[in-house]
Amino acid sequence: MTRNRAEAAWTHPEAKVKGKVRRNKAWVLIGMVAVLTVVIVLAWARLMNFQDVTYEVRECTQPLDRDSTWEQVEAANCQTLPTEGKRLTLWAGGDQQDADTVDDTTWTFESVPLNTVLTAMEIRLTDSASTVVLAEPENEVIRRALSGDASGTRWSANVGSRGPSTYWVLVTP
């Protein structure tokens, strides 16, 4: 269908669009990058599951190892020990962290990623120990047996991934 010239004769001469068509492509691109960045950061935080993690040190009367059952942990009569003179250090993603809060028997680390295999811990004791294990009281299992140095005062292990937010460090003198 073609238009006749007479069809648009009634249009006012000032009704024409004047100027350049402006396109804000740069702002659209910046907005998209900002939204994408926010989505990635939120997804990363949710995936890594950042939480405060507490480690409590306890002394047991019987030696425990990686294969010990929770009944053996209960039979070992593990009692809380004071943190005084002891030091617990955490490595999360390669960064060494000291505890944010230390009270009589626990160390608390803030904002630790629970869903990563890059978390490790080290405890330095004032007295020599024969065994040290890391236990999950919520799940009633022993998670790891720690490796010690020759003097038996420095113990460390990889904590592993998808752990709870509360651990017991069970020490046998």
mmCIF file with all atom_site columns, C-alpha atoms in Angstrom:
data_model
loop_
_atom_site.group_PDB
_atom_site.id
_atom_site.type_symbol
_atom_site.label_atom_id
_atom_site.label_alt_id
_atom_site.label_comp_id
_atom_site.label_asym_id
_atom_site.label_entity_id
_atom_site.label_seq_id
_atom_site.pdbx_PDB_ins_code
_atom_site.Cartn_x
_atom_site.Cartn_y
_atom_site.Cartn_z
_atom_site.occupancy
_atom_site.B_iso_or_equiv
_atom_site.pdbx_formal_charge
_atom_site.auth_seq_id
_atom_site.auth_comp_id
_atom_site.auth_asym_id
_atom_site.auth_atom_id
_atom_site.pdbx_PDB_model_num
ATOM 1   C CA . MET A 1 1   ? 0.000  0.000   0.000  1.00 0.00 ? 1   MET A CA 1
ATOM 2   C CA . THR A 1 2   ? 1.366  3.406   -0.935 1.00 0.00 ? 2   THR A CA 1
ATOM 3   C CA . ARG A 1 3   ? 0.644  6.696   0.709  1.00 0.00 ? 3   ARG A CA 1
ATOM 4   C CA . ASN A 1 4   ? -0.653 9.672   -1.064 1.00 0.00 ? 4   ASN A CA 1
ATOM 5   C CA . ARG A 1 5   ? 1.126  13.005  -0.538 1.00 0.00 ? 5   ARG A CA 1
ATOM 6   C CA . ALA A 1 6   ? -2.123 14.623  0.352  1.00 0.00 ? 6   ALA A CA 1
ATOM 7   C CA . GLU A 1 7   ? -2.632 12.353  3.370  1.00 0.00 ? 7   GLU A CA 1
ATOM 8   C CA . ALA A 1 8   ? -0.058 14.123  5.535  1.00 0.00 ? 8   ALA A CA 1
ATOM 9   C CA . ALA A 1 9   ? -0.901 17.655  4.386  1.00 0.00 ? 9   ALA A CA 1
ATOM 10  C CA . TRP A 1 10  ? -2.691 18.444  7.658  1.00 0.00 ? 10  TRP A CA 1
ATOM 11  C CA . THR A 1 11  ? 0.421  17.772  9.826  1.00 0.00 ? 11  THR A CA 1
ATOM 12  C CA . HIS A 1 12  ? 1.927  20.851  11.431 1.00 0.00 ? 12  HIS A CA 1
ATOM 13  C CA . PRO A 1 13  ? 5.440  21.688  10.158 1.00 0.00 ? 13  PRO A CA 1
ATOM 14  C CA . GLU A 1 14  ? 6.802  21.738  13.757 1.00 0.00 ? 14  GLU A CA 1
ATOM 15  C CA . ALA A 1 15  ? 5.554  18.192  14.425 1.00 0.00 ? 15  ALA A CA 1
ATOM 16  C CA . LYS A 1 16  ? 8.691  16.674  12.954 1.00 0.00 ? 16  LYS A CA 1
ATOM 17  C CA . VAL A 1 17  ? 11.275 15.037  15.212 1.00 0.00 ? 17  VAL A CA 1
ATOM 18  C CA . LYS A 1 18  ? 14.393 17.168  15.348 1.00 0.00 ? 18  LYS A CA 1
ATOM 19  C CA . GLY A 1 19  ? 17.839 16.383  16.683 1.00 0.00 ? 19  GLY A CA 1
ATOM 20  C CA . LYS A 1 20  ? 19.833 13.193  17.091 1.00 0.00 ? 20  LYS A CA 1
ATOM 21  C CA . VAL A 1 21  ? 18.599 9.929   18.468 1.00 0.00 ? 21  VAL A CA 1
ATOM 22  C CA . ARG A 1 22  ? 20.508 9.376   21.717 1.00 0.00 ? 22  ARG A CA 1
ATOM 23  C CA . ARG A 1 23  ? 21.424 5.934   22.795 1.00 0.00 ? 23  ARG A CA 1
ATOM 24  C CA . ASN A 1 24  ? 22.954 5.391   26.217 1.00 0.00 ? 24  ASN A CA 1
ATOM 25  C CA . LYS A 1 25  ? 24.709 2.149   25.426 1.00 0.00 ? 25  LYS A CA 1
ATOM 26  C CA . ALA A 1 26  ? 27.471 2.828   27.927 1.00 0.00 ? 26  ALA A CA 1
ATOM 27  C CA . TRP A 1 27  ? 25.020 3.190   30.855 1.00 0.00 ? 27  TRP A CA 1
ATOM 28  C CA . VAL A 1 28  ? 23.220 0.025   29.867 1.00 0.00 ? 28  VAL A CA 1
ATOM 29  C CA . LEU A 1 29  ? 26.522 -1.875  29.775 1.00 0.00 ? 29  LEU A CA 1
ATOM 30  C CA . ILE A 1 30  ? 27.625 -0.444  33.142 1.00 0.00 ? 30  ILE A CA 1
ATOM 31  C CA . GLY A 1 31  ? 24.262 -1.368  34.652 1.00 0.00 ? 31  GLY A CA 1
ATOM 32  C CA . MET A 1 32  ? 24.481 -4.917  33.331 1.00 0.00 ? 32  MET A CA 1
ATOM 33  C CA . VAL A 1 33  ? 28.010 -5.344  34.724 1.00 0.00 ? 33  VAL A CA 1
ATOM 34  C CA . ALA A 1 34  ? 26.901 -4.009  38.131 1.00 0.00 ? 34  ALA A CA 1
ATOM 35  C CA . VAL A 1 35  ? 23.917 -6.369  38.296 1.00 0.00 ? 35  VAL A CA 1
ATOM 36  C CA . LEU A 1 36  ? 26.071 -9.312  37.213 1.00 0.00 ? 36  LEU A CA 1
ATOM 37  C CA . THR A 1 37  ? 28.664 -8.466  39.888 1.00 0.00 ? 37  THR A CA 1
ATOM 38  C CA . VAL A 1 38  ? 26.029 -8.361  42.629 1.00 0.00 ? 38  VAL A CA 1
ATOM 39  C CA . VAL A 1 39  ? 24.591 -11.699 41.501 1.00 0.00 ? 39  VAL A CA 1
ATOM 40  C CA . ILE A 1 40  ? 28.032 -13.338 41.469 1.00 0.00 ? 40  ILE A CA 1
ATOM 41  C CA . VAL A 1 41  ? 28.940 -12.026 44.940 1.00 0.00 ? 41  VAL A CA 1
ATOM 42  C CA . LEU A 1 42  ? 25.643 -13.178 46.441 1.00 0.00 ? 42  LEU A CA 1
ATOM 43  C CA . ALA A 1 43  ? 25.918 -16.596 44.790 1.00 0.00 ? 43  ALA A CA 1
ATOM 44  C CA . TRP A 1 44  ? 29.520 -16.965 46.041 1.00 0.00 ? 44  TRP A CA 1
ATOM 45  C CA . ALA A 1 45  ? 28.519 -16.085 49.615 1.00 0.00 ? 45  ALA A CA 1
ATOM 46  C CA . ARG A 1 46  ? 25.640 -18.549 49.538 1.00 0.00 ? 46  ARG A CA 1
ATOM 47  C CA . LEU A 1 47  ? 27.744 -21.293 47.965 1.00 0.00 ? 47  LEU A CA 1
ATOM 48  C CA . MET A 1 48  ? 30.614 -20.916 50.467 1.00 0.00 ? 48  MET A CA 1
ATOM 49  C CA . ASN A 1 49  ? 28.220 -20.669 53.473 1.00 0.00 ? 49  ASN A CA 1
ATOM 50  C CA . PHE A 1 50  ? 30.122 -18.139 55.607 1.00 0.00 ? 50  PHE A CA 1
ATOM 51  C CA . GLN A 1 51  ? 29.423 -18.637 59.337 1.00 0.00 ? 51  GLN A CA 1
ATOM 52  C CA . ASP A 1 52  ? 31.039 -18.150 62.725 1.00 0.00 ? 52  ASP A CA 1
ATOM 53  C CA . VAL A 1 53  ? 32.902 -21.322 63.765 1.00 0.00 ? 53  VAL A CA 1
ATOM 54  C CA . THR A 1 54  ? 33.662 -22.323 67.358 1.00 0.00 ? 54  THR A CA 1
ATOM 55  C CA . TYR A 1 55  ? 36.393 -24.725 68.521 1.00 0.00 ? 55  TYR A CA 1
ATOM 56  C CA . GLU A 1 56  ? 36.286 -26.059 72.084 1.00 0.00 ? 56  GLU A CA 1
ATOM 57  C CA . VAL A 1 57  ? 39.297 -27.837 73.581 1.00 0.00 ? 57  VAL A CA 1
ATOM 58  C CA . ARG A 1 58  ? 38.655 -30.883 75.798 1.00 0.00 ? 58  ARG A CA 1
ATOM 59  C CA . GLU A 1 59  ? 40.966 -33.313 77.588 1.00 0.00 ? 59  GLU A CA 1
ATOM 60  C CA . CYS A 1 60  ? 40.094 -37.010 77.422 1.00 0.00 ? 60  CYS A CA 1
ATOM 61  C CA . THR A 1 61  ? 41.149 -39.833 79.753 1.00 0.00 ? 61  THR A CA 1
ATOM 62  C CA . GLN A 1 62  ? 41.524 -42.412 76.963 1.00 0.00 ? 62  GLN A CA 1
ATOM 63  C CA . PRO A 1 63  ? 43.245 -42.061 73.587 1.00 0.00 ? 63  PRO A CA 1
ATOM 64  C CA . LEU A 1 64  ? 41.002 -41.540 70.562 1.00 0.00 ? 64  LEU A CA 1
ATOM 65  C CA . ASP A 1 65  ? 41.711 -41.916 66.848 1.00 0.00 ? 65  ASP A CA 1
ATOM 66  C CA . ARG A 1 66  ? 39.948 -41.305 63.522 1.00 0.00 ? 66  ARG A CA 1
ATOM 67  C CA . ASP A 1 67  ? 38.053 -44.595 63.779 1.00 0.00 ? 67  ASP A CA 1
ATOM 68  C CA . SER A 1 68  ? 36.776 -44.109 67.349 1.00 0.00 ? 68  SER A CA 1
ATOM 69  C CA . THR A 1 69  ? 33.016 -44.224 67.822 1.00 0.00 ? 69  THR A CA 1
ATOM 70  C CA . TRP A 1 70  ? 30.969 -41.615 69.669 1.00 0.00 ? 70  TRP A CA 1
ATOM 71  C CA . GLU A 1 71  ? 30.440 -44.154 72.463 1.00 0.00 ? 71  GLU A CA 1
ATOM 72  C CA . GLN A 1 72  ? 34.228 -44.269 72.892 1.00 0.00 ? 72  GLN A CA 1
ATOM 73  C CA . VAL A 1 73  ? 34.305 -40.444 72.999 1.00 0.00 ? 73  VAL A CA 1
ATOM 74  C CA . GLU A 1 74  ? 31.679 -40.478 75.745 1.00 0.00 ? 74  GLU A CA 1
ATOM 75  C CA . ALA A 1 75  ? 33.558 -43.233 77.612 1.00 0.00 ? 75  ALA A CA 1
ATOM 76  C CA . ALA A 1 76  ? 36.779 -41.169 77.417 1.00 0.00 ? 76  ALA A CA 1
ATOM 77  C CA . ASN A 1 77  ? 35.156 -38.633 79.786 1.00 0.00 ? 77  ASN A CA 1
ATOM 78  C CA . CYS A 1 78  ? 36.377 -35.566 77.883 1.00 0.00 ? 78  CYS A CA 1
ATOM 79  C CA . GLN A 1 79  ? 36.287 -32.441 80.075 1.00 0.00 ? 79  GLN A CA 1
ATOM 80  C CA . THR A 1 80  ? 36.750 -28.853 78.903 1.00 0.00 ? 80  THR A CA 1
ATOM 81  C CA . LEU A 1 81  ? 40.213 -27.331 79.220 1.00 0.00 ? 81  LEU A CA 1
ATOM 82  C CA . PRO A 1 82  ? 41.032 -23.649 79.630 1.00 0.00 ? 82  PRO A CA 1
ATOM 83  C CA . THR A 1 83  ? 42.375 -21.932 76.514 1.00 0.00 ? 83  THR A CA 1
ATOM 84  C CA . GLU A 1 84  ? 44.993 -20.065 78.539 1.00 0.00 ? 84  GLU A CA 1
ATOM 85  C CA . GLY A 1 85  ? 48.462 -20.700 77.106 1.00 0.00 ? 85  GLY A CA 1
ATOM 86  C CA . LYS A 1 86  ? 47.074 -22.547 74.086 1.00 0.00 ? 86  LYS A CA 1
ATOM 87  C CA . ARG A 1 87  ? 46.731 -21.119 70.609 1.00 0.00 ? 87  ARG A CA 1
ATOM 88  C CA . LEU A 1 88  ? 44.409 -22.226 67.833 1.00 0.00 ? 88  LEU A CA 1
ATOM 89  C CA . THR A 1 89  ? 45.003 -20.885 64.335 1.00 0.00 ? 89  THR A CA 1
ATOM 90  C CA . LEU A 1 90  ? 42.739 -21.352 61.338 1.00 0.00 ? 90  LEU A CA 1
ATOM 91  C CA . TRP A 1 91  ? 43.654 -21.219 57.646 1.00 0.00 ? 91  TRP A CA 1
ATOM 92  C CA . ALA A 1 92  ? 40.674 -20.432 55.443 1.00 0.00 ? 92  ALA A CA 1
ATOM 93  C CA . GLY A 1 93  ? 41.416 -20.221 51.743 1.00 0.00 ? 93  GLY A CA 1
ATOM 94  C CA . GLY A 1 94  ? 45.120 -19.791 52.430 1.00 0.00 ? 94  GLY A CA 1
ATOM 95  C CA . ASP A 1 95  ? 44.702 -16.868 54.855 1.00 0.00 ? 95  ASP A CA 1
ATOM 96  C CA . GLN A 1 96  ? 45.891 -17.421 58.406 1.00 0.00 ? 96  GLN A CA 1
ATOM 97  C CA . GLN A 1 97  ? 43.401 -16.243 61.024 1.00 0.00 ? 97  GLN A CA 1
ATOM 98  C CA . ASP A 1 98  ? 43.594 -15.893 64.766 1.00 0.00 ? 98  ASP A CA 1
ATOM 99  C CA . ALA A 1 99  ? 40.394 -16.267 66.739 1.00 0.00 ? 99  ALA A CA 1
ATOM 100 C CA . ASP A 1 100 ? 38.114 -13.239 66.808 1.00 0.00 ? 100 ASP A CA 1
ATOM 101 C CA . THR A 1 101 ? 36.850 -14.190 70.258 1.00 0.00 ? 101 THR A CA 1
ATOM 102 C CA . VAL A 1 102 ? 38.558 -16.310 72.924 1.00 0.00 ? 102 VAL A CA 1
ATOM 103 C CA . ASP A 1 103 ? 36.880 -17.211 76.184 1.00 0.00 ? 103 ASP A CA 1
ATOM 104 C CA . ASP A 1 104 ? 37.701 -19.741 78.921 1.00 0.00 ? 104 ASP A CA 1
ATOM 105 C CA . THR A 1 105 ? 37.327 -22.886 76.790 1.00 0.00 ? 105 THR A CA 1
ATOM 106 C CA . THR A 1 106 ? 36.563 -21.835 73.181 1.00 0.00 ? 106 THR A CA 1
ATOM 107 C CA . TRP A 1 107 ? 37.945 -20.001 70.180 1.00 0.00 ? 107 TRP A CA 1
ATOM 108 C CA . THR A 1 108 ? 35.454 -18.385 67.793 1.00 0.00 ? 108 THR A CA 1
ATOM 109 C CA . PHE A 1 109 ? 36.327 -17.409 64.230 1.00 0.00 ? 109 PHE A CA 1
ATOM 110 C CA . GLU A 1 110 ? 33.955 -15.087 62.397 1.00 0.00 ? 110 GLU A CA 1
ATOM 111 C CA . SER A 1 111 ? 32.842 -15.462 58.789 1.00 0.00 ? 111 SER A CA 1
ATOM 112 C CA . VAL A 1 112 ? 34.564 -18.747 57.917 1.00 0.00 ? 112 VAL A CA 1
ATOM 113 C CA . PRO A 1 113 ? 33.569 -20.494 54.650 1.00 0.00 ? 113 PRO A CA 1
ATOM 114 C CA . LEU A 1 114 ? 32.183 -23.891 55.660 1.00 0.00 ? 114 LEU A CA 1
ATOM 115 C CA . ASN A 1 115 ? 31.804 -25.306 52.139 1.00 0.00 ? 115 ASN A CA 1
ATOM 116 C CA . THR A 1 116 ? 35.427 -25.348 51.102 1.00 0.00 ? 116 THR A CA 1
ATOM 117 C CA . VAL A 1 117 ? 38.211 -27.915 51.321 1.00 0.00 ? 117 VAL A CA 1
ATOM 118 C CA . LEU A 1 118 ? 40.738 -25.135 51.896 1.00 0.00 ? 118 LEU A CA 1
ATOM 119 C CA . THR A 1 119 ? 40.131 -24.838 55.656 1.00 0.00 ? 119 THR A CA 1
ATOM 120 C CA . ALA A 1 120 ? 42.792 -26.164 58.035 1.00 0.00 ? 120 ALA A CA 1
ATOM 121 C CA . MET A 1 121 ? 43.549 -25.697 61.721 1.00 0.00 ? 121 MET A CA 1
ATOM 122 C CA . GLU A 1 122 ? 46.528 -25.875 64.046 1.00 0.00 ? 122 GLU A CA 1
ATOM 123 C CA . ILE A 1 123 ? 46.567 -25.997 67.823 1.00 0.00 ? 123 ILE A CA 1
ATOM 124 C CA . ARG A 1 124 ? 49.602 -25.317 70.004 1.00 0.00 ? 124 ARG A CA 1
ATOM 125 C CA . LEU A 1 125 ? 49.364 -26.875 73.444 1.00 0.00 ? 125 LEU A CA 1
ATOM 126 C CA . THR A 1 126 ? 51.250 -25.999 76.604 1.00 0.00 ? 126 THR A CA 1
ATOM 127 C CA . ASP A 1 127 ? 51.792 -29.697 77.511 1.00 0.00 ? 127 ASP A CA 1
ATOM 128 C CA . SER A 1 128 ? 52.616 -32.661 75.306 1.00 0.00 ? 128 SER A CA 1
ATOM 129 C CA . ALA A 1 129 ? 49.711 -34.782 74.026 1.00 0.00 ? 129 ALA A CA 1
ATOM 130 C CA . SER A 1 130 ? 49.681 -38.341 72.725 1.00 0.00 ? 130 SER A CA 1
ATOM 131 C CA . THR A 1 131 ? 46.649 -37.915 70.422 1.00 0.00 ? 131 THR A CA 1
ATOM 132 C CA . VAL A 1 132 ? 44.456 -35.061 69.232 1.00 0.00 ? 132 VAL A CA 1
ATOM 133 C CA . VAL A 1 133 ? 41.281 -35.497 67.184 1.00 0.00 ? 133 VAL A CA 1
ATOM 134 C CA . LEU A 1 134 ? 38.716 -33.083 65.788 1.00 0.00 ? 134 LEU A CA 1
ATOM 135 C CA . ALA A 1 135 ? 35.122 -34.066 66.593 1.00 0.00 ? 135 ALA A CA 1
ATOM 136 C CA . GLU A 1 136 ? 31.683 -32.837 65.555 1.00 0.00 ? 136 GLU A CA 1
ATOM 137 C CA . PRO A 1 137 ? 29.452 -32.861 68.646 1.00 0.00 ? 137 PRO A CA 1
ATOM 138 C CA . GLU A 1 138 ? 26.331 -32.010 66.594 1.00 0.00 ? 138 GLU A CA 1
ATOM 139 C CA . ASN A 1 139 ? 26.772 -35.075 64.363 1.00 0.00 ? 139 ASN A CA 1
ATOM 140 C CA . GLU A 1 140 ? 28.445 -37.195 67.067 1.00 0.00 ? 140 GLU A CA 1
ATOM 141 C CA . VAL A 1 141 ? 31.393 -38.233 64.880 1.00 0.00 ? 141 VAL A CA 1
ATOM 142 C CA . ILE A 1 142 ? 35.128 -37.803 64.855 1.00 0.00 ? 142 ILE A CA 1
ATOM 143 C CA . ARG A 1 143 ? 36.064 -35.787 61.787 1.00 0.00 ? 143 ARG A CA 1
ATOM 144 C CA . ARG A 1 144 ? 39.879 -35.898 61.677 1.00 0.00 ? 144 ARG A CA 1
ATOM 145 C CA . ALA A 1 145 ? 42.893 -37.147 63.572 1.00 0.00 ? 145 ALA A CA 1
ATOM 146 C CA . LEU A 1 146 ? 45.440 -34.354 63.801 1.00 0.00 ? 146 LEU A CA 1
ATOM 147 C CA . SER A 1 147 ? 49.131 -34.803 62.996 1.00 0.00 ? 147 SER A CA 1
ATOM 148 C CA . GLY A 1 148 ? 51.561 -33.774 65.702 1.00 0.00 ? 148 GLY A CA 1
ATOM 149 C CA . ASP A 1 149 ? 55.149 -32.652 65.841 1.00 0.00 ? 149 ASP A CA 1
ATOM 150 C CA . ALA A 1 150 ? 57.945 -34.529 67.666 1.00 0.00 ? 150 ALA A CA 1
ATOM 151 C CA . SER A 1 151 ? 57.307 -32.710 70.948 1.00 0.00 ? 151 SER A CA 1
ATOM 152 C CA . GLY A 1 152 ? 53.548 -33.413 70.845 1.00 0.00 ? 152 GLY A CA 1
ATOM 153 C CA . THR A 1 153 ? 52.660 -29.753 71.423 1.00 0.00 ? 153 THR A CA 1
ATOM 154 C CA . ARG A 1 154 ? 51.812 -28.652 67.879 1.00 0.00 ? 154 ARG A CA 1
ATOM 155 C CA . TRP A 1 155 ? 48.969 -30.439 66.083 1.00 0.00 ? 155 TRP A CA 1
ATOM 156 C CA . SER A 1 156 ? 47.338 -29.685 62.713 1.00 0.00 ? 156 SER A CA 1
ATOM 157 C CA . ALA A 1 157 ? 44.910 -31.068 60.136 1.00 0.00 ? 157 ALA A CA 1
ATOM 158 C CA . ASN A 1 158 ? 42.751 -30.131 57.184 1.00 0.00 ? 158 ASN A CA 1
ATOM 159 C CA . VAL A 1 159 ? 39.232 -29.549 58.518 1.00 0.00 ? 159 VAL A CA 1
ATOM 160 C CA . GLY A 1 160 ? 37.573 -30.533 55.253 1.00 0.00 ? 160 GLY A CA 1
ATOM 161 C CA . SER A 1 161 ? 34.420 -29.227 53.618 1.00 0.00 ? 161 SER A CA 1
ATOM 162 C CA . ARG A 1 162 ? 30.751 -28.932 54.526 1.00 0.00 ? 162 ARG A CA 1
ATOM 163 C CA . GLY A 1 163 ? 31.359 -29.014 58.223 1.00 0.00 ? 163 GLY A CA 1
ATOM 164 C CA . PRO A 1 164 ? 29.326 -27.802 61.177 1.00 0.00 ? 164 PRO A CA 1
ATOM 165 C CA . SER A 1 165 ? 29.902 -24.532 62.996 1.00 0.00 ? 165 SER A CA 1
ATOM 166 C CA . THR A 1 166 ? 30.977 -26.169 66.293 1.00 0.00 ? 166 THR A CA 1
ATOM 167 C CA . TYR A 1 167 ? 33.950 -28.495 66.800 1.00 0.00 ? 167 TYR A CA 1
ATOM 168 C CA . TRP A 1 168 ? 35.599 -30.183 69.763 1.00 0.00 ? 168 TRP A CA 1
ATOM 169 C CA . VAL A 1 169 ? 39.375 -30.554 69.819 1.00 0.00 ? 169 VAL A CA 1
ATOM 170 C CA . LEU A 1 170 ? 39.844 -33.706 71.919 1.00 0.00 ? 170 LEU A CA 1
ATOM 171 C CA . VAL A 1 171 ? 43.288 -33.983 73.511 1.00 0.00 ? 171 VAL A CA 1
ATOM 172 C CA . THR A 1 172 ? 44.722 -37.071 75.204 1.00 0.00 ? 172 THR A CA 1
ATOM 173 C CA . PRO A 1 173 ? 47.754 -36.394 77.414 1.00 0.00 ? 173 PRO A CA 1
#
